[in-house]
Tab-separated table of C-alpha atoms and ligand atoms in Angstrom:
chain	number	residue	atom	x	y	z
A	81	UNK	CA	-31.062	-53.640	5.539
A	82	UNK	CA	-30.600	-54.348	1.822
A	83	UNK	CA	-27.386	-55.930	0.639
A	84	UNK	CA	-25.213	-53.942	-1.775
A	85	UNK	CA	-25.758	-56.451	-4.580
A	86	UNK	CA	-28.799	-58.609	-3.744
A	87	UNK	CA	-27.927	-61.132	-6.457
A	88	UNK	CA	-25.954	-61.324	-9.691
A	89	UNK	CA	-28.882	-61.120	-12.177
A	90	UNK	CA	-28.390	-57.483	-13.098
A	91	UNK	CA	-24.613	-57.964	-13.126
A	92	UNK	CA	-24.831	-60.930	-15.471
A	93	UNK	CA	-27.075	-59.139	-17.985
A	94	UNK	CA	-25.017	-55.955	-17.909
A	95	UNK	CA	-21.798	-57.955	-18.076
A	96	UNK	CA	-22.923	-59.626	-21.317
A	97	UNK	CA	-23.863	-56.254	-22.738
A	98	UNK	CA	-20.545	-54.767	-21.715
A	99	UNK	CA	-18.487	-57.549	-23.262
A	100	UNK	CA	-20.501	-57.045	-26.454
A	101	UNK	CA	-19.845	-53.316	-26.211
A	102	UNK	CA	-16.129	-53.978	-25.739
A	103	UNK	CA	-15.933	-56.334	-28.730
A	104	UNK	CA	-17.873	-53.858	-30.912
A	105	UNK	CA	-15.584	-51.067	-29.711
A	106	UNK	CA	-12.436	-52.981	-30.625
A	107	UNK	CA	-13.847	-54.107	-33.972
A	108	UNK	CA	-15.048	-50.612	-34.822
A	109	UNK	CA	-12.356	-48.539	-33.166
A	110	UNK	CA	-11.315	-46.920	-36.427
A	111	UNK	CA	-14.593	-45.005	-36.559
A	112	UNK	CA	-13.330	-42.868	-33.652
A	113	UNK	CA	-10.943	-39.954	-33.915
A	114	UNK	CA	-7.773	-41.236	-32.252
A	115	UNK	CA	-7.230	-37.992	-30.347
A	116	UNK	CA	-10.222	-36.781	-28.341
A	117	UNK	CA	-11.581	-33.476	-29.596
A	118	UNK	CA	-13.209	-32.228	-26.385
A	119	UNK	CA	-12.201	-28.966	-24.728
A	120	UNK	CA	-11.088	-28.675	-21.080
A	121	UNK	CA	-14.134	-28.919	-18.815
A	122	UNK	CA	-16.435	-30.425	-21.474
A	123	UNK	CA	-16.558	-33.786	-19.764
A	124	UNK	CA	-16.735	-32.509	-16.198
A	125	UNK	CA	-19.672	-30.194	-16.839
A	126	UNK	CA	-21.916	-33.073	-17.887
A	127	UNK	CA	-21.872	-34.498	-14.394
A	128	UNK	CA	-23.735	-33.433	-11.258
A	129	UNK	CA	-21.837	-31.534	-8.587
A	130	UNK	CA	-22.418	-34.237	-6.003
A	131	UNK	CA	-22.793	-38.002	-6.137
A	132	UNK	CA	-26.397	-39.185	-6.555
A	133	UNK	CA	-28.344	-40.307	-3.511
A	134	UNK	CA	-30.199	-42.934	-5.479
A	135	UNK	CA	-28.655	-45.400	-7.875
A	136	UNK	CA	-29.608	-46.172	-11.495
A	137	UNK	CA	-29.609	-49.444	-13.438
A	138	UNK	CA	-26.507	-50.466	-15.396
A	139	UNK	CA	-28.285	-50.011	-18.739
A	140	UNK	CA	-28.587	-46.277	-18.137
A	141	UNK	CA	-24.925	-46.143	-17.113
A	142	UNK	CA	-23.725	-47.978	-20.207
A	143	UNK	CA	-25.662	-45.494	-22.322
A	144	UNK	CA	-24.169	-42.574	-20.392
A	145	UNK	CA	-20.681	-44.061	-20.668
A	146	UNK	CA	-20.925	-44.185	-24.447
A	147	UNK	CA	-22.543	-40.741	-24.714
A	148	UNK	CA	-20.726	-38.703	-22.072
A	149	UNK	CA	-17.407	-40.401	-21.382
A	150	UNK	CA	-16.246	-41.977	-24.641
A	151	UNK	CA	-16.038	-38.581	-26.418
A	152	UNK	CA	-13.353	-37.591	-23.924
A	153	UNK	CA	-11.302	-40.705	-24.589
A	154	UNK	CA	-8.103	-40.602	-26.615
A	155	UNK	CA	-8.050	-44.074	-28.092
A	156	UNK	CA	-4.839	-45.754	-26.956
A	157	UNK	CA	-6.101	-49.070	-28.352
A	158	UNK	CA	-6.413	-47.571	-31.846
A	159	UNK	CA	-4.045	-49.097	-34.427
A	160	UNK	CA	-3.023	-45.603	-35.577
A	161	UNK	CA	-2.076	-44.414	-32.081
A	162	UNK	CA	1.563	-43.467	-32.707
A	163	UNK	CA	2.111	-40.939	-29.910
A	164	UNK	CA	4.301	-41.362	-26.794
A	165	UNK	CA	4.787	-45.095	-26.300
A	166	UNK	CA	1.503	-46.787	-26.944
A	167	UNK	CA	-0.108	-48.774	-24.191
A	168	UNK	CA	-0.692	-51.889	-26.156
A	169	UNK	CA	-3.748	-53.536	-24.763
A	170	UNK	CA	-4.762	-56.918	-26.105
A	171	UNK	CA	-7.896	-58.970	-25.863
A	172	UNK	CA	-6.169	-61.511	-23.611
A	173	UNK	CA	-5.021	-58.684	-21.359
A	174	UNK	CA	-8.509	-57.198	-21.193
A	175	UNK	CA	-10.052	-60.510	-20.158
A	176	UNK	CA	-7.392	-60.933	-17.480
A	177	UNK	CA	-8.219	-57.454	-16.126
A	178	UNK	CA	-11.853	-58.522	-15.833
A	179	UNK	CA	-10.883	-61.624	-13.889
A	180	UNK	CA	-8.540	-59.592	-11.700
A	181	UNK	CA	-11.434	-57.366	-10.663
A	182	UNK	CA	-13.754	-60.327	-10.127
A	183	UNK	CA	-11.259	-62.115	-7.887
A	184	UNK	CA	-10.238	-58.803	-6.277
A	185	UNK	CA	-7.338	-60.442	-4.481
A	186	UNK	CA	-4.824	-58.376	-2.564
A	187	UNK	CA	-1.441	-60.106	-2.506
A	188	UNK	CA	-0.105	-58.402	0.610
A	189	UNK	CA	1.609	-61.600	1.715
A	190	UNK	CA	1.624	-65.125	0.338
A	191	UNK	CA	-1.371	-66.374	2.326
A	192	UNK	CA	-3.624	-63.505	1.231
A	193	UNK	CA	-3.708	-65.278	-2.144
A	194	UNK	CA	-1.017	-67.871	-2.797
A	195	UNK	CA	-1.859	-67.865	-6.513
A	196	UNK	CA	-1.136	-64.176	-6.762
A	197	UNK	CA	2.342	-64.504	-5.298
A	198	UNK	CA	3.203	-67.733	-7.061
A	199	UNK	CA	1.916	-66.654	-10.491
A	200	UNK	CA	3.993	-63.499	-10.129
A	201	UNK	CA	7.027	-65.697	-9.490
A	202	UNK	CA	6.160	-67.898	-12.481
A	203	UNK	CA	5.530	-65.040	-14.919
A	204	UNK	CA	8.656	-63.195	-13.778
A	205	UNK	CA	10.637	-66.332	-14.624
A	206	UNK	CA	8.851	-66.669	-17.978
A	207	UNK	CA	9.448	-63.035	-18.862
A	208	UNK	CA	13.094	-63.102	-17.746
A	209	UNK	CA	13.815	-66.191	-19.823
A	210	UNK	CA	11.795	-64.986	-22.823
A	211	UNK	CA	13.866	-61.782	-22.820
A	212	UNK	CA	17.114	-63.771	-22.651
A	213	UNK	CA	18.058	-62.268	-19.294
A	214	UNK	CA	20.411	-63.968	-16.833
A	215	UNK	CA	18.765	-66.655	-14.738
A	216	UNK	CA	19.920	-65.134	-11.438
A	217	UNK	CA	17.452	-62.229	-11.699
A	218	UNK	CA	14.576	-61.783	-9.270
A	219	UNK	CA	11.527	-60.022	-10.696
A	220	UNK	CA	8.671	-58.061	-9.173
A	221	UNK	CA	5.699	-56.333	-10.811
A	222	UNK	CA	4.731	-52.785	-9.900
A	223	UNK	CA	2.564	-50.217	-11.611
A	224	UNK	CA	5.042	-48.085	-13.548
A	225	UNK	CA	8.657	-47.714	-14.592
A	226	UNK	CA	8.786	-44.551	-12.486
A	227	UNK	CA	8.158	-46.563	-9.334
A	228	UNK	CA	10.493	-49.356	-10.400
A	229	UNK	CA	13.354	-46.956	-11.119
A	230	UNK	CA	12.731	-45.450	-7.700
A	231	UNK	CA	13.041	-48.929	-6.160
A	232	UNK	CA	16.163	-49.713	-8.198
A	233	UNK	CA	17.839	-46.496	-7.078
A	234	UNK	CA	16.721	-47.066	-3.484
A	235	UNK	CA	18.538	-50.399	-3.628
A	236	UNK	CA	21.557	-48.610	-5.123
A	237	UNK	CA	21.540	-46.181	-2.212
A	238	UNK	CA	21.256	-49.059	0.261
A	239	UNK	CA	24.186	-50.829	-1.415
A	240	UNK	CA	26.451	-47.888	-0.510
A	241	UNK	CA	26.667	-49.333	2.981
A	242	UNK	CA	25.965	-46.009	4.687
A	243	UNK	CA	23.176	-47.485	6.814
A	244	UNK	CA	20.741	-44.934	5.437
A	245	UNK	CA	17.914	-47.368	6.138
A	246	UNK	CA	18.487	-47.150	9.901
A	247	UNK	CA	19.961	-43.702	10.290
A	248	UNK	CA	18.318	-41.715	7.521
A	249	UNK	CA	20.110	-38.947	5.653
A	250	UNK	CA	19.593	-35.927	7.839
A	251	UNK	CA	21.538	-34.793	10.892
A	252	UNK	CA	24.637	-36.705	9.827
A	253	UNK	CA	27.769	-36.033	7.924
A	254	UNK	CA	27.187	-37.649	4.518
A	255	UNK	CA	28.915	-36.757	1.258
A	256	UNK	CA	26.683	-35.554	-1.585
A	257	UNK	CA	25.418	-38.606	-3.517
A	258	UNK	CA	25.451	-38.752	-7.313
A	259	UNK	CA	23.392	-40.606	-9.911
A	260	UNK	CA	24.517	-40.473	-13.569
A	261	UNK	CA	22.258	-40.771	-16.572
A	262	UNK	CA	22.281	-39.498	-20.133
A	263	UNK	CA	20.749	-36.172	-21.030
A	264	UNK	CA	18.118	-38.296	-22.819
A	265	UNK	CA	17.171	-40.411	-19.794
A	266	UNK	CA	13.501	-40.290	-18.828
A	267	UNK	CA	12.397	-37.696	-16.288
A	268	UNK	CA	11.367	-40.490	-13.911
A	269	UNK	CA	15.057	-40.929	-13.028
A	270	UNK	CA	15.173	-37.376	-11.751
A	271	UNK	CA	11.940	-37.889	-9.811
A	272	UNK	CA	13.281	-41.066	-8.212
A	273	UNK	CA	16.492	-39.293	-7.255
A	274	UNK	CA	14.492	-36.423	-5.760
A	275	UNK	CA	12.341	-38.742	-3.675
A	276	UNK	CA	15.460	-40.549	-2.426
A	277	UNK	CA	17.182	-37.412	-1.200
A	278	UNK	CA	19.876	-37.169	-3.883
A	279	UNK	CA	18.512	-33.732	-4.772
A	280	UNK	CA	18.333	-32.156	-8.225
A	281	UNK	CA	22.071	-31.522	-8.070
A	282	UNK	CA	22.607	-35.186	-7.334
A	283	UNK	CA	21.488	-36.155	-10.835
A	284	UNK	CA	24.339	-35.687	-13.290
A	285	UNK	CA	23.232	-35.591	-16.924
A	286	UNK	CA	25.887	-37.001	-19.238
A	287	UNK	CA	26.258	-35.736	-22.795
A	288	UNK	CA	25.365	-37.984	-25.711
A	289	UNK	CA	26.813	-38.637	-29.167
A	290	UNK	CA	25.294	-37.663	-32.523
A	291	UNK	CA	22.853	-40.562	-32.232
A	292	UNK	CA	21.723	-39.639	-28.722
A	293	UNK	CA	23.688	-42.379	-26.906
A	294	UNK	CA	25.479	-41.631	-23.661
A	295	UNK	CA	29.190	-40.863	-24.106
A	296	UNK	CA	31.122	-43.239	-21.826
A	297	UNK	CA	34.160	-40.930	-21.732
A	298	UNK	CA	31.949	-38.114	-20.476
A	299	UNK	CA	30.626	-40.465	-17.804
A	300	UNK	CA	34.158	-41.322	-16.693
A	301	UNK	CA	35.092	-37.662	-16.545
A	302	UNK	CA	32.009	-36.760	-14.511
A	303	UNK	CA	32.686	-39.523	-11.982
A	304	UNK	CA	36.324	-38.455	-11.607
A	305	UNK	CA	35.315	-34.801	-11.225
A	306	UNK	CA	32.734	-35.644	-8.564
A	307	UNK	CA	35.096	-37.859	-6.597
A	308	UNK	CA	37.744	-35.126	-6.646
A	309	UNK	CA	35.140	-32.688	-5.297
A	310	UNK	CA	34.236	-35.013	-2.423
A	311	UNK	CA	30.925	-36.368	-3.776
A	312	UNK	CA	30.020	-40.056	-3.623
A	313	UNK	CA	29.015	-41.632	-6.953
A	314	UNK	CA	26.192	-44.103	-6.291
A	315	UNK	CA	24.558	-45.316	-9.507
A	316	UNK	CA	24.555	-45.012	-13.246
A	317	UNK	CA	21.382	-45.357	-15.301
A	318	UNK	CA	21.711	-46.629	-18.861
A	319	UNK	CA	18.684	-46.425	-21.119
A	320	UNK	CA	17.802	-49.050	-23.692
A	321	UNK	CA	15.279	-47.208	-25.848
A	322	UNK	CA	15.246	-43.556	-24.833
A	323	UNK	CA	11.928	-41.748	-24.854
A	324	UNK	CA	12.614	-39.309	-27.683
A	325	UNK	CA	14.472	-41.476	-30.190
A	326	UNK	CA	14.672	-45.024	-28.747
A	327	UNK	CA	18.467	-44.721	-28.789
A	328	UNK	CA	20.483	-47.302	-26.878
A	329	UNK	CA	23.228	-46.285	-24.473
A	330	UNK	CA	26.458	-48.323	-24.893
A	331	UNK	CA	25.778	-50.891	-22.220
A	332	UNK	CA	29.066	-52.850	-22.381
A	333	UNK	CA	31.221	-49.733	-21.847
A	334	UNK	CA	28.895	-48.260	-19.225
A	335	UNK	CA	28.820	-51.631	-17.451
A	336	UNK	CA	32.626	-51.764	-17.353
A	337	UNK	CA	32.802	-48.283	-15.884
A	338	UNK	CA	30.115	-49.051	-13.307
A	339	UNK	CA	31.935	-52.202	-12.251
A	340	UNK	CA	35.321	-50.513	-12.022
A	341	UNK	CA	33.906	-47.556	-10.100
A	342	UNK	CA	31.712	-49.807	-7.932
A	343	UNK	CA	28.512	-48.080	-9.000
A	344	UNK	CA	25.092	-49.703	-9.162
A	345	UNK	CA	24.036	-50.145	-12.800
A	346	UNK	CA	20.333	-49.544	-13.372
A	347	UNK	CA	19.024	-50.167	-16.901
A	348	UNK	CA	15.851	-48.392	-17.986
A	349	UNK	CA	14.461	-50.627	-20.728
A	350	UNK	CA	10.875	-49.596	-20.026
A	351	UNK	CA	9.960	-49.472	-23.716
A	352	UNK	CA	12.540	-51.450	-25.691
A	353	UNK	CA	13.073	-54.232	-23.157
A	354	UNK	CA	10.013	-56.073	-24.493
A	355	UNK	CA	11.639	-56.247	-27.940
A	356	UNK	CA	14.311	-58.493	-26.483
A	357	UNK	CA	11.932	-61.435	-26.892
A	358	UNK	CA	13.130	-61.274	-30.498
A	359	UNK	CA	16.371	-63.302	-30.465
A	360	UNK	CA	18.005	-61.482	-33.377
A	361	UNK	CA	17.799	-58.204	-31.429
A	362	UNK	CA	19.534	-59.577	-28.344
A	363	UNK	CA	22.888	-58.103	-29.305
A	364	UNK	CA	21.376	-54.842	-27.981
A	365	UNK	CA	21.340	-56.447	-24.529
A	366	UNK	CA	25.110	-57.131	-24.620
A	367	UNK	CA	26.461	-56.219	-21.224
A	368	UNK	CA	23.075	-56.636	-19.491
A	369	UNK	CA	24.563	-59.304	-17.206
A	370	UNK	CA	26.327	-56.468	-15.391
A	371	UNK	CA	23.049	-54.678	-14.611
A	372	UNK	CA	22.149	-54.592	-10.947
A	373	UNK	CA	18.548	-53.669	-11.735
A	374	UNK	CA	16.495	-53.479	-14.932
A	375	UNK	CA	13.062	-52.033	-15.703
A	376	UNK	CA	10.851	-53.434	-18.467
A	377	UNK	CA	7.265	-52.296	-19.029
A	378	UNK	CA	5.044	-54.980	-20.559
A	379	UNK	CA	2.414	-52.231	-20.612
A	380	UNK	CA	4.498	-50.341	-23.151
A	381	UNK	CA	5.250	-53.011	-25.731
A	382	UNK	CA	4.088	-56.429	-24.641
A	383	UNK	CA	0.411	-55.984	-25.339
A	384	UNK	CA	-0.486	-55.667	-21.652
A	385	UNK	CA	-3.138	-53.163	-20.582
A	386	UNK	CA	-1.804	-50.498	-18.252
A	387	UNK	CA	-0.505	-51.004	-15.637
A	388	UNK	CA	2.302	-53.555	-15.547
A	389	UNK	CA	5.962	-52.682	-15.087
A	390	UNK	CA	8.630	-55.155	-14.022
A	391	UNK	CA	11.753	-54.621	-11.948
A	392	UNK	CA	14.453	-57.267	-12.230
A	393	UNK	CA	17.414	-57.289	-9.892
A	394	UNK	CA	20.286	-59.644	-9.162
A	395	UNK	CA	20.357	-58.338	-5.586
A	396	UNK	CA	16.904	-59.048	-4.155
A	397	UNK	CA	18.446	-59.140	-0.688
A	398	UNK	CA	19.562	-55.508	-1.057
A	399	UNK	CA	16.105	-54.439	-2.243
A	400	UNK	CA	14.646	-56.336	0.673
A	401	UNK	CA	17.002	-54.709	3.144
A	402	UNK	CA	16.006	-51.328	1.775
A	403	UNK	CA	12.289	-51.942	2.242
A	404	UNK	CA	11.535	-54.724	4.725
A	405	UNK	CA	10.129	-53.121	7.858
A	406	UNK	CA	12.362	-53.358	10.915
A	407	UNK	CA	9.603	-54.703	13.089
A	408	UNK	CA	6.776	-56.513	11.335
A	409	UNK	CA	3.523	-55.382	12.975
A	410	UNK	CA	1.652	-58.127	14.789
A	411	UNK	CA	-1.175	-58.123	12.251
A	412	UNK	CA	1.269	-59.038	9.473
A	413	UNK	CA	3.430	-61.613	11.221
A	414	UNK	CA	3.520	-64.853	9.321
A	415	UNK	CA	3.361	-68.459	10.336
A	416	UNK	CA	3.778	-69.851	6.830
A	417	UNK	CA	7.252	-70.069	5.362
A	418	UNK	CA	6.494	-68.690	1.904
A	419	UNK	CA	9.495	-68.221	-0.291
A	420	UNK	CA	8.633	-64.640	-1.087
A	421	UNK	CA	6.375	-61.953	0.296
A	422	UNK	CA	6.478	-59.207	-2.285
A	423	UNK	CA	5.559	-56.566	0.283
A	424	UNK	CA	9.173	-56.789	1.489
A	425	UNK	CA	10.553	-55.601	-1.859
A	426	UNK	CA	8.996	-52.181	-2.231
A	427	UNK	CA	6.802	-49.516	-0.724
A	428	UNK	CA	3.376	-50.958	-1.169
A	429	UNK	CA	1.668	-53.522	0.996
A	430	UNK	CA	-1.438	-54.064	-1.147
A	431	UNK	CA	-0.687	-55.752	-4.450
A	432	UNK	CA	-2.879	-56.108	-7.549
A	433	UNK	CA	-3.004	-59.421	-9.376
A	434	UNK	CA	-1.119	-58.078	-12.411
A	435	UNK	CA	0.625	-61.379	-13.053
A	436	UNK	CA	-2.696	-62.722	-14.313
A	437	UNK	CA	-2.416	-60.438	-17.356
A	438	UNK	CA	1.060	-61.651	-18.185
A	439	UNK	CA	0.034	-65.269	-17.693
A	440	UNK	CA	-2.997	-64.861	-19.971
A	441	UNK	CA	-0.928	-63.073	-22.633
A	442	UNK	CA	1.913	-65.590	-22.637
A	443	UNK	CA	-0.474	-68.549	-22.614
A	444	UNK	CA	-2.955	-67.237	-25.174
A	445	UNK	CA	-0.573	-65.822	-27.764
A	446	UNK	CA	2.617	-67.760	-27.076
A	447	UNK	CA	6.016	-66.080	-27.251
A	448	UNK	CA	6.447	-66.724	-30.984
A	449	UNK	CA	3.348	-64.704	-31.907
A	450	UNK	CA	4.432	-61.826	-29.670
A	451	UNK	CA	7.844	-61.911	-31.332
A	452	UNK	CA	6.344	-61.793	-34.782
A	453	UNK	CA	4.150	-58.797	-33.993
A	454	UNK	CA	7.136	-56.896	-32.605
A	455	UNK	CA	9.267	-57.888	-35.609
A	456	UNK	CA	6.590	-56.628	-37.944
A	457	UNK	CA	6.281	-53.309	-36.117
A	458	UNK	CA	10.027	-52.740	-36.279
A	459	UNK	CA	9.761	-53.490	-39.995
A	460	UNK	CA	7.016	-50.848	-40.357
A	461	UNK	CA	9.261	-48.283	-38.671
A	462	UNK	CA	12.207	-49.069	-40.981
A	463	UNK	CA	9.931	-48.862	-44.020
A	464	UNK	CA	8.503	-45.548	-42.841
A	465	UNK	CA	12.019	-44.167	-42.331
A	466	UNK	CA	13.061	-45.272	-45.828
A	467	UNK	CA	9.984	-43.701	-47.385
A	468	UNK	CA	10.501	-40.468	-45.471
A	469	UNK	CA	14.095	-40.235	-46.638
A	470	UNK	CA	12.912	-40.314	-50.222
A	471	UNK	CA	10.709	-37.281	-49.720
A	472	UNK	CA	11.885	-33.809	-50.578
A	473	UNK	CA	11.892	-31.440	-47.596
A	474	UNK	CA	11.681	-34.166	-44.962
A	475	UNK	CA	14.584	-34.987	-42.672
A	476	UNK	CA	15.046	-37.777	-40.156
A	477	UNK	CA	16.224	-36.317	-36.846
A	478	UNK	CA	17.542	-39.652	-35.580
A	479	UNK	CA	18.149	-43.087	-37.017
A	480	UNK	CA	14.989	-45.212	-36.861
A	481	UNK	CA	15.356	-47.351	-33.751
A	482	UNK	CA	13.104	-50.242	-32.725
A	483	UNK	CA	9.641	-48.945	-33.670
A	484	UNK	CA	10.393	-45.223	-33.325
A	485	UNK	CA	10.930	-42.724	-36.148
A	486	UNK	CA	11.553	-39.002	-35.590
A	487	UNK	CA	11.475	-36.559	-38.482
A	488	UNK	CA	10.743	-32.971	-39.375
A	489	UNK	CA	9.810	-30.758	-42.278
A	490	UNK	CA	12.753	-28.671	-43.481
A	491	UNK	CA	12.192	-25.130	-44.735
A	492	UNK	CA	14.435	-22.129	-45.383
A	493	UNK	CA	15.302	-21.576	-41.717
A	494	UNK	CA	14.762	-23.026	-38.246
A	495	UNK	CA	11.630	-20.994	-37.480
A	496	UNK	CA	9.964	-21.859	-40.784
A	497	UNK	CA	10.907	-25.541	-40.356
A	498	UNK	CA	9.385	-25.583	-36.894
A	499	UNK	CA	6.187	-23.925	-38.103
A	500	UNK	CA	5.808	-26.334	-41.001
A	501	UNK	CA	6.491	-29.335	-38.750
A	502	UNK	CA	3.891	-28.155	-36.232
A	503	UNK	CA	1.376	-27.613	-39.014
A	504	UNK	CA	1.931	-31.133	-40.276
A	505	UNK	CA	1.388	-32.568	-36.786
A	506	UNK	CA	-1.805	-30.562	-36.429
A	507	UNK	CA	-3.047	-31.670	-39.819
A	508	UNK	CA	-2.415	-35.312	-39.002
A	509	UNK	CA	-3.907	-35.197	-35.517
A	510	UNK	CA	-6.920	-33.124	-36.549
A	511	UNK	CA	-7.749	-35.648	-39.253
A	512	UNK	CA	-8.713	-38.017	-36.460
A	513	UNK	CA	-7.119	-40.853	-38.442
A	514	UNK	CA	-3.935	-41.010	-36.410
A	515	UNK	CA	-2.179	-39.488	-33.425
A	516	UNK	CA	1.512	-38.596	-33.384
A	517	UNK	CA	3.411	-36.637	-30.745
A	518	UNK	CA	6.461	-34.396	-30.874
A	519	UNK	CA	9.885	-33.968	-29.365
A	520	UNK	CA	12.819	-31.571	-29.604
A	521	UNK	CA	16.282	-32.771	-30.560
A	522	UNK	CA	19.265	-30.443	-30.560
A	523	UNK	CA	16.932	-27.524	-30.979
A	524	UNK	CA	14.955	-29.064	-33.831
A	525	UNK	CA	11.236	-29.601	-33.318
A	526	UNK	CA	10.323	-33.052	-34.609
A	527	UNK	CA	7.410	-35.426	-35.176
A	528	UNK	CA	7.782	-38.607	-33.217
A	529	UNK	CA	6.115	-41.808	-34.386
A	530	UNK	CA	6.143	-44.865	-32.119
A	531	UNK	CA	4.449	-47.996	-33.419
A	532	UNK	CA	3.265	-50.492	-30.829
A	533	UNK	CA	-0.384	-51.391	-31.121
A	534	UNK	CA	-1.154	-55.072	-31.657
A	535	UNK	CA	-3.620	-54.272	-34.470
A	536	UNK	CA	-1.412	-51.894	-36.483
A	537	UNK	CA	-0.999	-52.687	-40.176
A	538	UNK	CA	1.157	-50.937	-42.757
A	539	UNK	CA	-1.911	-49.106	-44.094
A	540	UNK	CA	-2.199	-47.281	-40.753
A	541	UNK	CA	1.436	-46.192	-40.839
A	542	UNK	CA	1.202	-45.255	-44.517
A	543	UNK	CA	-1.355	-42.565	-43.623
A	544	UNK	CA	1.584	-40.519	-42.365
A	545	UNK	CA	3.067	-40.545	-45.855
A	546	UNK	CA	-0.285	-39.670	-47.415
A	547	UNK	CA	-0.582	-36.626	-45.157
A	548	UNK	CA	2.911	-35.528	-46.137
A	549	UNK	CA	2.284	-36.026	-49.835
A	550	UNK	CA	-1.053	-34.219	-49.750
A	551	UNK	CA	0.238	-31.106	-47.995
B	639	PLP	N1	11.460	-44.839	-18.994
B	639	PLP	C1	11.307	-44.573	-20.307
B	639	PLP	C2	12.451	-44.810	-21.255
B	639	PLP	C3	10.084	-44.060	-20.766
B	639	PLP	O1	9.942	-43.741	-22.059
B	639	PLP	C4	9.025	-43.861	-19.842
B	639	PLP	C5	7.730	-43.340	-20.286
B	639	PLP	O2	7.461	-43.172	-21.448
B	639	PLP	C6	9.243	-44.166	-18.495
B	639	PLP	C7	10.479	-44.650	-18.111
B	639	PLP	C8	8.178	-43.953	-17.467
B	639	PLP	O3	7.215	-44.951	-17.617
B	639	PLP	P1	5.981	-45.082	-16.626
B	639	PLP	O4	4.875	-44.282	-17.221
B	639	PLP	O5	5.682	-46.556	-16.609
B	639	PLP	O6	6.393	-44.578	-15.290
């Protein structure tokens, strides 16, 4: 019987070609339209209905990849990708992904690849310290902020002391549980709460001020109202860098309330957390020492290819209690006394070697270079906001925050403003030169620009102004 890969000759040749393709792609990325222009089904219809019985050489596949698949790619690595929060890949991160696949280690437990576990411990310490976070935090890498917020809230539920881990939530007399977050919190908080049995009604959305920051007084009132009605407040989620405007909830006040009310404080810093490597921004973190769990996504703003999201907690033992299996199956029992087996701190057993990306990025660029890129991008956003404010018929919908700017076109009434704003978005995105996304704030439809690609220069951002001026 033939082996799957008889030797590495074909692999080596194709690998060289692919690395060349990747370097050419990154060097020439601006020749592509940022937003893919294909229609639904265009990509699918190019492929056979069933998998081929006989294989083809890599050369033919590389050609097909460029011809059939690349047209359906929206180019997240493009320096004028300003939509959502960019996934800021970097060359160091790409190389680490290659090595991760080559090694193909699964860090289920320490012995299944000691380097995987121990490099995760090292890079979690590096990241924690680089972000100026308290030294008592334990960190773990998972795929996304959605999963990490789920884990943080699972720990919050465990910390209630209701023995939900052993007894579950059904068939017993439990009070309704409540999680509080701002009306601008990311939808992943609601999903986490749903999966944990809090129910849609268990998520209490707190009103925000004129700059989209949670109102602490409204939080206090909601907690008091719920307690009076017999519900059990469990956790409060503060967001540092909300999705629509990158606003920052008032952490010190929210932290005080959480402490007084004995609520778990979860901080969603999925996007803006990375910016805390810049020391002069650290005042935004004031009060973070009260956080029981914190999410930061290096794959949003620390030049790490997707996926890489980090959960920090000062209560690893609670997280562990929530997720360590009651009886370790025989095939997983351990004889080594490793300090940490990450499988005990979440749902998944199998674990990708994501720490390799962080290690490569920290080592190759150094923290100072990362800081400077983030500083520059925040500077681009402030400059864009200033320029926009000087333009007739353009209105900022929120103060520029971190690297996010939200604005709209103003016309005689709301409907005309919305139409003109949509037309401007379409014009920009159809040009292929850049990609922006939209949001809605207090009824106003707005254009949302988030800068975060490692290759972005002012000239890329300035295209937004050119499109406005040439309307
Ligand atoms: N939290 C915030 C503030 C976000 O903006 C996002 C996504 O944009 C998320 C969480 C969810 O991130 P992920 O895609 O890693 O689950």
